[in-house]
Short mmCIF file of C-alpha atoms and ligand atoms in Angstrom, two decimals:
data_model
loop_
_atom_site.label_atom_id
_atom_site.label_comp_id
_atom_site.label_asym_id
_atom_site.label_seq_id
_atom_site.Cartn_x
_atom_site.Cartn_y
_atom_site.Cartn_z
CA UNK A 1 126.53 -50.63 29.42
CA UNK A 2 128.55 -53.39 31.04
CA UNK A 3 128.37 -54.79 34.84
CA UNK A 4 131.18 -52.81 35.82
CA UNK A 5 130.70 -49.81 34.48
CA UNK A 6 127.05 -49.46 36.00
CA UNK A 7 128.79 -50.18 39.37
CA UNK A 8 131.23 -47.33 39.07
CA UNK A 9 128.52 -44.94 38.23
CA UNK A 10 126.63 -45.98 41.51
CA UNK A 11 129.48 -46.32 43.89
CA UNK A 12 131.36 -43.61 42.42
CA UNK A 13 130.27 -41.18 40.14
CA UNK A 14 133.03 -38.59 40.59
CA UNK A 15 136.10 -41.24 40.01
CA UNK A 16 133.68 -42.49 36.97
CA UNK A 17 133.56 -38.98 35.10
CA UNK A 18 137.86 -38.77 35.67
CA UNK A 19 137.83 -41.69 33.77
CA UNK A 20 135.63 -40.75 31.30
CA UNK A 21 137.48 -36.96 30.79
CA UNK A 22 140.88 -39.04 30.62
CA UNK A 23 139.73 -41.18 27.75
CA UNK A 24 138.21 -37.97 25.86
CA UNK A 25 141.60 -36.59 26.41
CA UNK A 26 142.94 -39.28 24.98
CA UNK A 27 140.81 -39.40 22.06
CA UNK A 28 140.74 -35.92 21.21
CA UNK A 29 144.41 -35.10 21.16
CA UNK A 30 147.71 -36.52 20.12
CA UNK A 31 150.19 -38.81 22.79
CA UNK A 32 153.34 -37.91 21.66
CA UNK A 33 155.21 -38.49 24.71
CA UNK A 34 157.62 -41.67 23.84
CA UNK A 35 157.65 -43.58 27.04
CA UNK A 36 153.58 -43.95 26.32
CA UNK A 37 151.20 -46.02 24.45
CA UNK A 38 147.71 -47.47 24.51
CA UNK A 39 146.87 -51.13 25.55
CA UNK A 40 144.75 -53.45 23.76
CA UNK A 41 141.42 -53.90 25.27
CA UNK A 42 142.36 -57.29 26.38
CA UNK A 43 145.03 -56.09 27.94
CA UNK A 44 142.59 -53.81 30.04
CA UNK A 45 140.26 -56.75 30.72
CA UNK A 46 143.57 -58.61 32.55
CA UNK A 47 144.53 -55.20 34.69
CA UNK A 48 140.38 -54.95 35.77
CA UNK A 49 140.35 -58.55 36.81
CA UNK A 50 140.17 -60.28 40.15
CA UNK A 51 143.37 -61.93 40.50
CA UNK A 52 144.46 -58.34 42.01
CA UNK A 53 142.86 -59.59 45.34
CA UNK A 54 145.45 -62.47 45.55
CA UNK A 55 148.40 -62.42 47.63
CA UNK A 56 151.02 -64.63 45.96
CA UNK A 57 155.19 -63.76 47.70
CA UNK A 58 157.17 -66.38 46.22
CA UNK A 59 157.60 -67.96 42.72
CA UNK A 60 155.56 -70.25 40.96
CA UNK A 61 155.29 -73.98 43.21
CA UNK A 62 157.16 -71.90 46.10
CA UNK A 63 154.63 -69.39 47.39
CA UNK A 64 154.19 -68.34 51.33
CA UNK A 65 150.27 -67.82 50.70
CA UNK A 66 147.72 -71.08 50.01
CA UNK A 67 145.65 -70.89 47.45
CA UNK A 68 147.94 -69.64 44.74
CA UNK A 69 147.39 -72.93 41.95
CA UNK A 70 145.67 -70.31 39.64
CA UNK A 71 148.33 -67.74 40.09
CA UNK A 72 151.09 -70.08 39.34
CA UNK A 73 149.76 -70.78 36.01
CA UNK A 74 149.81 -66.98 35.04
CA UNK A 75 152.91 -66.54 36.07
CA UNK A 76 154.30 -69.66 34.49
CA UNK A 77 152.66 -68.34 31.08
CA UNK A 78 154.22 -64.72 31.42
CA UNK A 79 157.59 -65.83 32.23
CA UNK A 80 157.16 -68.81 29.58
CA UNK A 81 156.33 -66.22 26.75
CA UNK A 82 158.88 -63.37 28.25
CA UNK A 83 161.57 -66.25 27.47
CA UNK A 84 160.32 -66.92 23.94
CA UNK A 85 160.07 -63.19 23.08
CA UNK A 86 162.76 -62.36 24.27
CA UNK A 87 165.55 -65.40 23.76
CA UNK A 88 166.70 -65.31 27.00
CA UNK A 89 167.38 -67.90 30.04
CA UNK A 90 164.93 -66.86 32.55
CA UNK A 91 162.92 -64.03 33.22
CA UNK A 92 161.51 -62.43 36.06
CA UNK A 93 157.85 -61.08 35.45
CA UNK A 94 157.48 -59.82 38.81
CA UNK A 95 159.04 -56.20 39.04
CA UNK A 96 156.38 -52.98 39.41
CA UNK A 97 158.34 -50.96 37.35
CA UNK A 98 161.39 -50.06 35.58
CA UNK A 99 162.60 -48.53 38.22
CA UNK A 100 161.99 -51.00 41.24
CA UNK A 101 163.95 -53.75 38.15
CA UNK A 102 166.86 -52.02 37.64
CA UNK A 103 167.52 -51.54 41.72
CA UNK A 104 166.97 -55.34 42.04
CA UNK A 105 169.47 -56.17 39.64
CA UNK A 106 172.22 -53.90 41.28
CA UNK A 107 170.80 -55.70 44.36
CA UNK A 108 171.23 -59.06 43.17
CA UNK A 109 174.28 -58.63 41.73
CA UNK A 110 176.50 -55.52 43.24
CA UNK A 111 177.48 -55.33 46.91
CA UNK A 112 176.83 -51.50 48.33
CA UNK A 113 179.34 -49.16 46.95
CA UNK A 114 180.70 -51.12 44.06
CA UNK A 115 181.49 -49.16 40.99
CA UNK A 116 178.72 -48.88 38.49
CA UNK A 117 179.32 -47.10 34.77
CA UNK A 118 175.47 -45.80 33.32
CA UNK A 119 174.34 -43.05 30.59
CA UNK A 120 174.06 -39.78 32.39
CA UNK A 121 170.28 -38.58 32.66
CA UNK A 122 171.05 -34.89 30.81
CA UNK A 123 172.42 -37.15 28.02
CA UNK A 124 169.22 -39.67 27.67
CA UNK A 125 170.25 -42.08 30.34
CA UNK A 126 167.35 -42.48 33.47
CA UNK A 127 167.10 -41.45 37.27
CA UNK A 128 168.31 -45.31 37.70
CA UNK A 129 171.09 -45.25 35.82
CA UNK A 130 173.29 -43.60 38.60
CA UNK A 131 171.45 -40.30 39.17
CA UNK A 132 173.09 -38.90 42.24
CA UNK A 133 169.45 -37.76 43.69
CA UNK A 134 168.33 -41.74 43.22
CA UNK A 135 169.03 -44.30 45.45
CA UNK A 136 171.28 -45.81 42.62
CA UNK A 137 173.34 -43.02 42.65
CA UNK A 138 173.53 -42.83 46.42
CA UNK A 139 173.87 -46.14 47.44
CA UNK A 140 176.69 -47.47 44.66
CA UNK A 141 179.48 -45.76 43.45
CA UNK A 142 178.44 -44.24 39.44
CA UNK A 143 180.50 -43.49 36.69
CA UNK A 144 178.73 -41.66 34.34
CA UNK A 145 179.63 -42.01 30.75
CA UNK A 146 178.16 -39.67 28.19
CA UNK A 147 177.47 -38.49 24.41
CA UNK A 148 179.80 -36.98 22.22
CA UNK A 149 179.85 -33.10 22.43
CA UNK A 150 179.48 -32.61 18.24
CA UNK A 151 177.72 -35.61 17.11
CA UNK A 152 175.53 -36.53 20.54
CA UNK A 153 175.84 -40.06 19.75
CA UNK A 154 177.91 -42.50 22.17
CA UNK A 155 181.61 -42.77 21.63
CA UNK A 156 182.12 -46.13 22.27
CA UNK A 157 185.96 -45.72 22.60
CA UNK A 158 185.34 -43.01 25.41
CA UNK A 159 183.27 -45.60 27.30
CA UNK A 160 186.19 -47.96 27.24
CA UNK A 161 188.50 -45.07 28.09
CA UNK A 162 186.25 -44.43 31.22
CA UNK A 163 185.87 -48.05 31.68
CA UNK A 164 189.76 -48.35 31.89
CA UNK A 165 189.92 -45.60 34.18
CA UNK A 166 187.09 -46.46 36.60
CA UNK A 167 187.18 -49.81 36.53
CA UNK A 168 183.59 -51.04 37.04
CA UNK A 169 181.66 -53.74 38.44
CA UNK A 170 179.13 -53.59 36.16
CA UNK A 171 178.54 -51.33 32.63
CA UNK A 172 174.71 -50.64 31.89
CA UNK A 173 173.87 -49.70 28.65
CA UNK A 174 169.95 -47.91 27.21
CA UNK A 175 168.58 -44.68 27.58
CA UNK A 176 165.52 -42.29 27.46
CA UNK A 177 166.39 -39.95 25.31
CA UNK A 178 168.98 -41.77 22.79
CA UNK A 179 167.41 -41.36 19.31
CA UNK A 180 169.85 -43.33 17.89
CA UNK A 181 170.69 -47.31 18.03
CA UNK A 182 172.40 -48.74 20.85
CA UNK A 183 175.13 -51.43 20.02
CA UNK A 184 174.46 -53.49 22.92
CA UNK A 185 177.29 -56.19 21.16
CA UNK A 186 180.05 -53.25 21.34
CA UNK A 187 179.17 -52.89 25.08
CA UNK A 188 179.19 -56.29 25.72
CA UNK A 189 183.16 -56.37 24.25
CA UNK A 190 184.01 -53.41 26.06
CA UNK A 191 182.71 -54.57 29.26
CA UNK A 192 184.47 -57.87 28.80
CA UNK A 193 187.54 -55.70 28.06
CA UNK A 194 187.48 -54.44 31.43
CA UNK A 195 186.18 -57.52 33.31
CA UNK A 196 182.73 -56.07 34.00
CA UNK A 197 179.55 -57.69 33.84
CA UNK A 198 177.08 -56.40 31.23
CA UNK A 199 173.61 -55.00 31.86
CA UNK A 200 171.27 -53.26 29.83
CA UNK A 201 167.87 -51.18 30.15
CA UNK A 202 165.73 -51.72 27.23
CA UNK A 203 162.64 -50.21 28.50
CA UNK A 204 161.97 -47.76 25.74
CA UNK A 205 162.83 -50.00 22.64
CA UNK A 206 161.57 -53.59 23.84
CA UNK A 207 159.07 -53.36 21.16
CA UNK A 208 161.85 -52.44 18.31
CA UNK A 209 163.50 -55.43 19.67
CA UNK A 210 161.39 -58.39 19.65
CA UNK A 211 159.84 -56.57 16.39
CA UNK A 212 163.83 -57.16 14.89
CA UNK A 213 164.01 -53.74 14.23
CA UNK A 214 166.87 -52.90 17.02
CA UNK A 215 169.71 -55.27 17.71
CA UNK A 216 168.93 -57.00 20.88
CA UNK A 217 170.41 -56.97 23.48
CA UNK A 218 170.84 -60.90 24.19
CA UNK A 219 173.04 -63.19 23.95
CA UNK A 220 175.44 -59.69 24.63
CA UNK A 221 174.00 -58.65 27.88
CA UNK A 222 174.05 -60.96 30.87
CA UNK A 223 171.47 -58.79 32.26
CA UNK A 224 168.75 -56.59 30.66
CA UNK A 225 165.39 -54.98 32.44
CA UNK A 226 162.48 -53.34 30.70
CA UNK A 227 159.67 -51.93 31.50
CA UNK A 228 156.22 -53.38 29.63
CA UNK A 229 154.25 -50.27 28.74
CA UNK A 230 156.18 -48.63 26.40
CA UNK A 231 156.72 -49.88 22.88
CA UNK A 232 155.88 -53.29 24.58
CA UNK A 233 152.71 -51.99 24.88
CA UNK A 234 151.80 -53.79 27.71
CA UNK A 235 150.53 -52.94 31.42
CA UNK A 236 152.54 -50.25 33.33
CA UNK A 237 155.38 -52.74 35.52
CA UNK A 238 158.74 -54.45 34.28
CA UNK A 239 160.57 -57.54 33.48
CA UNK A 240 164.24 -58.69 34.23
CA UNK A 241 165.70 -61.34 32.31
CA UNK A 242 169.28 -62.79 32.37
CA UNK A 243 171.50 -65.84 32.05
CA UNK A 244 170.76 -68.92 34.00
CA UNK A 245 173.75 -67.99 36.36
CA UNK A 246 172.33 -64.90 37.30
CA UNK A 247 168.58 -66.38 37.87
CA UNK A 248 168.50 -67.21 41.78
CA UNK A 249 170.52 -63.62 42.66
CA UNK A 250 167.61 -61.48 40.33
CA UNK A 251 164.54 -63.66 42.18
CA UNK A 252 165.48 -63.47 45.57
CA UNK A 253 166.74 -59.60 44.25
CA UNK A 254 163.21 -58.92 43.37
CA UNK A 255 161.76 -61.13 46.16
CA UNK A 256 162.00 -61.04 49.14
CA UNK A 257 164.48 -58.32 48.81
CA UNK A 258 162.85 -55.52 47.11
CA UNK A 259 159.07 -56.18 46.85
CA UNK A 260 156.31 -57.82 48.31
CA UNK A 261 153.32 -59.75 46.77
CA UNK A 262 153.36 -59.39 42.78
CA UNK A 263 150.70 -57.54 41.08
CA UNK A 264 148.93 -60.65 39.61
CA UNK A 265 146.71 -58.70 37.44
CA UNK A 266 150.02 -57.09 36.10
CA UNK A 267 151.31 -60.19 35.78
CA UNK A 268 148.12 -61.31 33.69
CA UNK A 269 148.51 -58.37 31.64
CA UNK A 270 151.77 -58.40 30.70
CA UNK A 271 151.18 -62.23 29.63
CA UNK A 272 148.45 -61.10 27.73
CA UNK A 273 150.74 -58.37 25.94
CA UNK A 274 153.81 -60.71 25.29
CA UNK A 275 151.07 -62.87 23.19
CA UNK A 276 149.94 -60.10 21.56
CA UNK A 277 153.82 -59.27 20.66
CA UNK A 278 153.90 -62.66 19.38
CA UNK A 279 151.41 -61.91 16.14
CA UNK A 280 152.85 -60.80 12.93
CA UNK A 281 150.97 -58.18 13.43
CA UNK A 282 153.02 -56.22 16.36
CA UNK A 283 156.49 -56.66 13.97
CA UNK A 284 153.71 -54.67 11.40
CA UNK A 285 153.14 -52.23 14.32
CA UNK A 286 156.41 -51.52 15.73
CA UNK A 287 157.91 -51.53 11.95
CA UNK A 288 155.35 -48.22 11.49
CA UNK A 289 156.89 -46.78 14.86
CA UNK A 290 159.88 -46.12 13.39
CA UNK A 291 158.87 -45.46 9.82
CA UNK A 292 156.14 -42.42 11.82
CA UNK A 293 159.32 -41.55 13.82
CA UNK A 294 161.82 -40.95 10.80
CA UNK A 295 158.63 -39.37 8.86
CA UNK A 296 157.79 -37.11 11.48
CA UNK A 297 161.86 -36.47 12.01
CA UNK A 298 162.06 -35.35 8.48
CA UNK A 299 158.94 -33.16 8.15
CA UNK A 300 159.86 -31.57 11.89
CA UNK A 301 163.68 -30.77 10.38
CA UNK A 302 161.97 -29.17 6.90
CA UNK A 303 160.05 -26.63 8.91
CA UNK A 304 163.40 -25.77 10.42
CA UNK A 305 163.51 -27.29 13.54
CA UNK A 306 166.93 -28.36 14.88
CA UNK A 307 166.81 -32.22 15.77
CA UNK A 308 169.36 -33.87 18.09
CA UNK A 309 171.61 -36.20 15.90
CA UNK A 310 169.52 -35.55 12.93
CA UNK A 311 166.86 -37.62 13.32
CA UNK A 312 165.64 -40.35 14.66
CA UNK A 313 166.76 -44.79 14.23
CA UNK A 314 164.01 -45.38 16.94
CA UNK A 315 160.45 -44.13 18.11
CA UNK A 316 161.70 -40.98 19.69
CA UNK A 317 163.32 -37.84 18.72
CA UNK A 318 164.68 -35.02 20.55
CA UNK A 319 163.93 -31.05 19.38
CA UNK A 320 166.58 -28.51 20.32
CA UNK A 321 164.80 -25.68 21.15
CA UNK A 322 167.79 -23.20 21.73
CA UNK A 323 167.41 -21.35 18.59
CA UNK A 324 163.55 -21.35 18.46
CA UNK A 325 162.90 -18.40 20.99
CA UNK A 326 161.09 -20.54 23.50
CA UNK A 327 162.41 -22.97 26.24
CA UNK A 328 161.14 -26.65 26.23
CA UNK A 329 158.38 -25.98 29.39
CA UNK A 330 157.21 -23.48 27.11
CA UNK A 331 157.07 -25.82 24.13
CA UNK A 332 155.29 -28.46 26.41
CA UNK A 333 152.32 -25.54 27.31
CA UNK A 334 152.53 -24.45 23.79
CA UNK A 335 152.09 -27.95 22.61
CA UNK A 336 149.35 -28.71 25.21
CA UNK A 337 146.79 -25.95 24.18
CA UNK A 338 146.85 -27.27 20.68
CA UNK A 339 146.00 -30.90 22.29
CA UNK A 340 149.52 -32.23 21.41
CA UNK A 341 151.13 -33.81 24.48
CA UNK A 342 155.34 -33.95 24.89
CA UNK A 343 157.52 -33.86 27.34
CA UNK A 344 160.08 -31.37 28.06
CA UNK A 345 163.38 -33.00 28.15
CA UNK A 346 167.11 -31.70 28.51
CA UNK A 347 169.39 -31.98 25.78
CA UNK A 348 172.92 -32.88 25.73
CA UNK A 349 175.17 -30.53 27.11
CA UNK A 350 171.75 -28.43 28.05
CA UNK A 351 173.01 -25.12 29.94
CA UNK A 352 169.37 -24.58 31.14
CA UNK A 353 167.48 -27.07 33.96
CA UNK A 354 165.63 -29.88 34.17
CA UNK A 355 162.35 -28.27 35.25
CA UNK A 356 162.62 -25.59 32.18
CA UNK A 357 165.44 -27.80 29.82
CA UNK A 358 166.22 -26.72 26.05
CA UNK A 359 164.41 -29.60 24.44
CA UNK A 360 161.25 -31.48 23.90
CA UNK A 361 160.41 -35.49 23.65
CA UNK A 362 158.94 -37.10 20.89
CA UNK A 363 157.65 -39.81 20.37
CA UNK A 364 155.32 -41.73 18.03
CA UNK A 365 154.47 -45.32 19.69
CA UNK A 366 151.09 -44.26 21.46
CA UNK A 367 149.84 -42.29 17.68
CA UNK A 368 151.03 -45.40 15.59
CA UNK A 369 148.84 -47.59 18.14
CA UNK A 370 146.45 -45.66 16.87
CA UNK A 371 146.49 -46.54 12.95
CA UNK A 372 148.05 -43.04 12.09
CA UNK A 373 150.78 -43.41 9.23
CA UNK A 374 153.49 -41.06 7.55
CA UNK A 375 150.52 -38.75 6.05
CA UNK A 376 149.84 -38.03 9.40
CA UNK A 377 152.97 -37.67 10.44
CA UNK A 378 153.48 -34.70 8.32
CA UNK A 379 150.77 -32.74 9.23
CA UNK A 380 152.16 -33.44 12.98
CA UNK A 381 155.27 -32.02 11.88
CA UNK A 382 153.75 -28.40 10.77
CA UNK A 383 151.78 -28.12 13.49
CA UNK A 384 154.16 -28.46 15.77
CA UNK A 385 156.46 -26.16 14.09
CA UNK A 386 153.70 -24.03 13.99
CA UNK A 387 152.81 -23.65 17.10
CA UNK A 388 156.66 -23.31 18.18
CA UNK A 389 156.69 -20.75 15.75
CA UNK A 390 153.60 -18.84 16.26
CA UNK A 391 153.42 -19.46 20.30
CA UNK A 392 152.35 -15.82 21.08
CA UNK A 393 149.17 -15.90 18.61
CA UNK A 394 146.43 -17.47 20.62
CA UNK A 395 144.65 -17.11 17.08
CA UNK A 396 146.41 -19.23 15.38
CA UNK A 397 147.20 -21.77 18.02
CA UNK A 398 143.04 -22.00 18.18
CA UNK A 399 143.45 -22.40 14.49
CA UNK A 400 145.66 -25.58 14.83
CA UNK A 401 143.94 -26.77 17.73
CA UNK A 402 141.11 -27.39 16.09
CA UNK A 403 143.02 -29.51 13.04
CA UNK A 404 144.18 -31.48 15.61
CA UNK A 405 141.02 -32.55 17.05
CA UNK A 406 139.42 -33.00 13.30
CA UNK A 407 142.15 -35.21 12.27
CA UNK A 408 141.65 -37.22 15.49
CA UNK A 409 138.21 -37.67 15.19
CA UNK A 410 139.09 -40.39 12.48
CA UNK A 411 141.27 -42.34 15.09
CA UNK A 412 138.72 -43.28 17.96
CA UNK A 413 140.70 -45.29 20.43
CA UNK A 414 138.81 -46.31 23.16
CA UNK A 415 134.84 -45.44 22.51
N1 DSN B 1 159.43 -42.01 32.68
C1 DSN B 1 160.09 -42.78 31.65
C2 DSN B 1 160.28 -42.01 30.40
O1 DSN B 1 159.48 -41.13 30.16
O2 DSN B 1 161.19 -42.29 29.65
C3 DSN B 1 161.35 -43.37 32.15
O3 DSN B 1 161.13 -43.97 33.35
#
């Protein structure tokens, strides 16, 4: 047993079992829920270390604290490698989370009020993007754009028709709950159509991206944000990255107008991570995301269940649960008591709620992470058509339950 762990035990034996249940959780059932994923344990080693006792406001050279010369070089690295990864002019490594990045861009760059266009939230788009119950959506003035009626996928012409109409400051592009791929170079024209700047969130695919299997979003974008934990697979927090021009408005943005002292064992971590997404071995990984999600997509739609769009470009897919007999919190509980974990989502055009929408979330970055391949995906796919199917028969939910845990049994994650 290592140092740490021993410690734990003796100071705290109650937060040291939590742990412990979590990671039997984790081992015993399936993380299908997209916006997740496992870290490597070197990542882990970073987030446990003690550069989180260090207080660091300011940037690398320009800090407000002494002490900060080891700091500076971690941050150096992390931006250094966010650049390379990414192909962009500067990046900020500094932001807690996805959502604390994308209000420091429209802080950076908007004045209060201005006219914003974003994805609507019921149609994949986030809380950020203009939600009127976020501070986005309160504090500038939103223009939500969304998916086709029929097809569910974005009309690119409508977004320019909106764009003409509304007029916006800024158009941000990436979603959620978009299954499909985003053509960040077709917002880019548009927004240049209508004198806009060009921002996009690419949170849930950053992985796809630097992997080459999205478009990116760069040199489109003047602007883009993402957060590090999902396909990234990096420590929970976020990046923003954008053209030189843009650099000193996003810093002071981020600091001193939005945060405090930066997470330096974050900031570690997500160094740590963009190395890792340097290895041939991550465009290996991320390639499998998709092929899991399309396998999974497939198998899901043979045992009859209704897919939004069809299927599935990315790591996620969306199940529209209208004609299955059961709403999408019921799905989630289903789902749960056979140790496969979703999230209940709304679909397009959903007449139901947010708390109890008509869809589920899928996603396949967190099992992939885990070595599990298209063989696996099928099975996936019955069982949770199963369950769906049979969600009154505790019997047979037992029944699948316990395939679940078998099959995981030969994909130990963390031991
Ligand atoms: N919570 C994230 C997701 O699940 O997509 C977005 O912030």
């Amino acid at each position: 047993m290592d140092v740490c762990k021993k410690e734990l035990i003796e100071n705290d034996k109650i937060i040291y079992d939590l742990i412990e249940a979590e990671k039997k959780r984790l081992n015993e059932g399936l993380e299908l829920i997209a916006s997740e994923n496992f870290v490597s344990r070197a990542v882990l080693d970073a987030i446990g270390s003690t550069l989180i006792n260090k207080y660091s406001e300011g940037y690398p050279g320009r800090r407000y604290y002494g002490g900060n010369e080891v700091i500076d070089e971690v941050e150096q690295l992390a931006i250094d490698r966010a650049k390379e990864l990414f192909g962009c002019d500067h990046a900020n490594v500094q932001p807690y989370s996805g959502s604390i990045a994308n209000l420091a861009v429209y802080n950076g760059v908007l004045d209060m009020g201005d006219k914003v266009m974003g994805l609507n939230l019921a149609h994949g788009g986030h809380l950020t993007h203009g939600h009127p119950i976020n501070y986005s959506g309160k504090v500038y003035n939103f223009a939500q754009y969304g998916v086709d009626k029929e097809t569910h996928l974005i009309d690119y012409d409508e977004v320019l028709k909106i764009a003409k109409k509304e007029k916006p400051k800024m158009i941000l592009s990436g979603a959620t709950a978009y299954p499909r791929i985003i053509d960040f170079k077709r917002f880019h024209e548009l927004a240049e159509e209508v004198g806009a700047m060009c921002m996009a969130d690419v949170s849930h695919i950053a992985g796809l991206i630097i992997a080459g299997i999205h478009p990116s979003p760069f040199p489109h974008a003047e602007i883009v944000t993402s957060t590090t934990h999902k396909t990234l697979r990096g420590p929970r927090g976020a990046i923003i990255m954008c053209k030189s021009k843009f650099a000193k408005d996003i810093d002071r943005a981020v600091f001193p107008g939005m945060q405090g002292g930066p997470h330096n064992h974050l900031t570690a971590a997500k160094a740590v991570a963009f190395k890792e997404a340097q290895l041939p071995e991550f465009k290996t990984y991320a390639a499998q995301i998709v092929k899991n999600a399309k396998a999974l997509a497939e198998e899901l739609m043979t045992q009859g269940m209704e897919l939004i769009t069809g299927g599935t470009d990315n790591h996620l897919m969306l199940i529209d649960l209208t004609n299955s007999g059961i709403t999408g919190k019921d799905a989630e509980n289903v789902l749960g008591k056979v140790r496969i974990t979703v999230n209940k989502n709304m679909i397009p055009y959903d007449p139901r709620t947010p708390f109890n929408p008509s869809g589920i979330r899928i996603g396949t970055p967190a099992i992939t992470t885990r070595g599990m391949k298209e063989s696996e995906m099928k099975a996936i796919g019955v069982w949770i058509a199963d369950a769906i199917k049979h969600h009154d028969s505790e019997h047979k939910l037992e029944s699948i339950r316990s395939e679940v845990c078998e099959m995981c049994k030969g994909f130990i994650l963390y031991d």
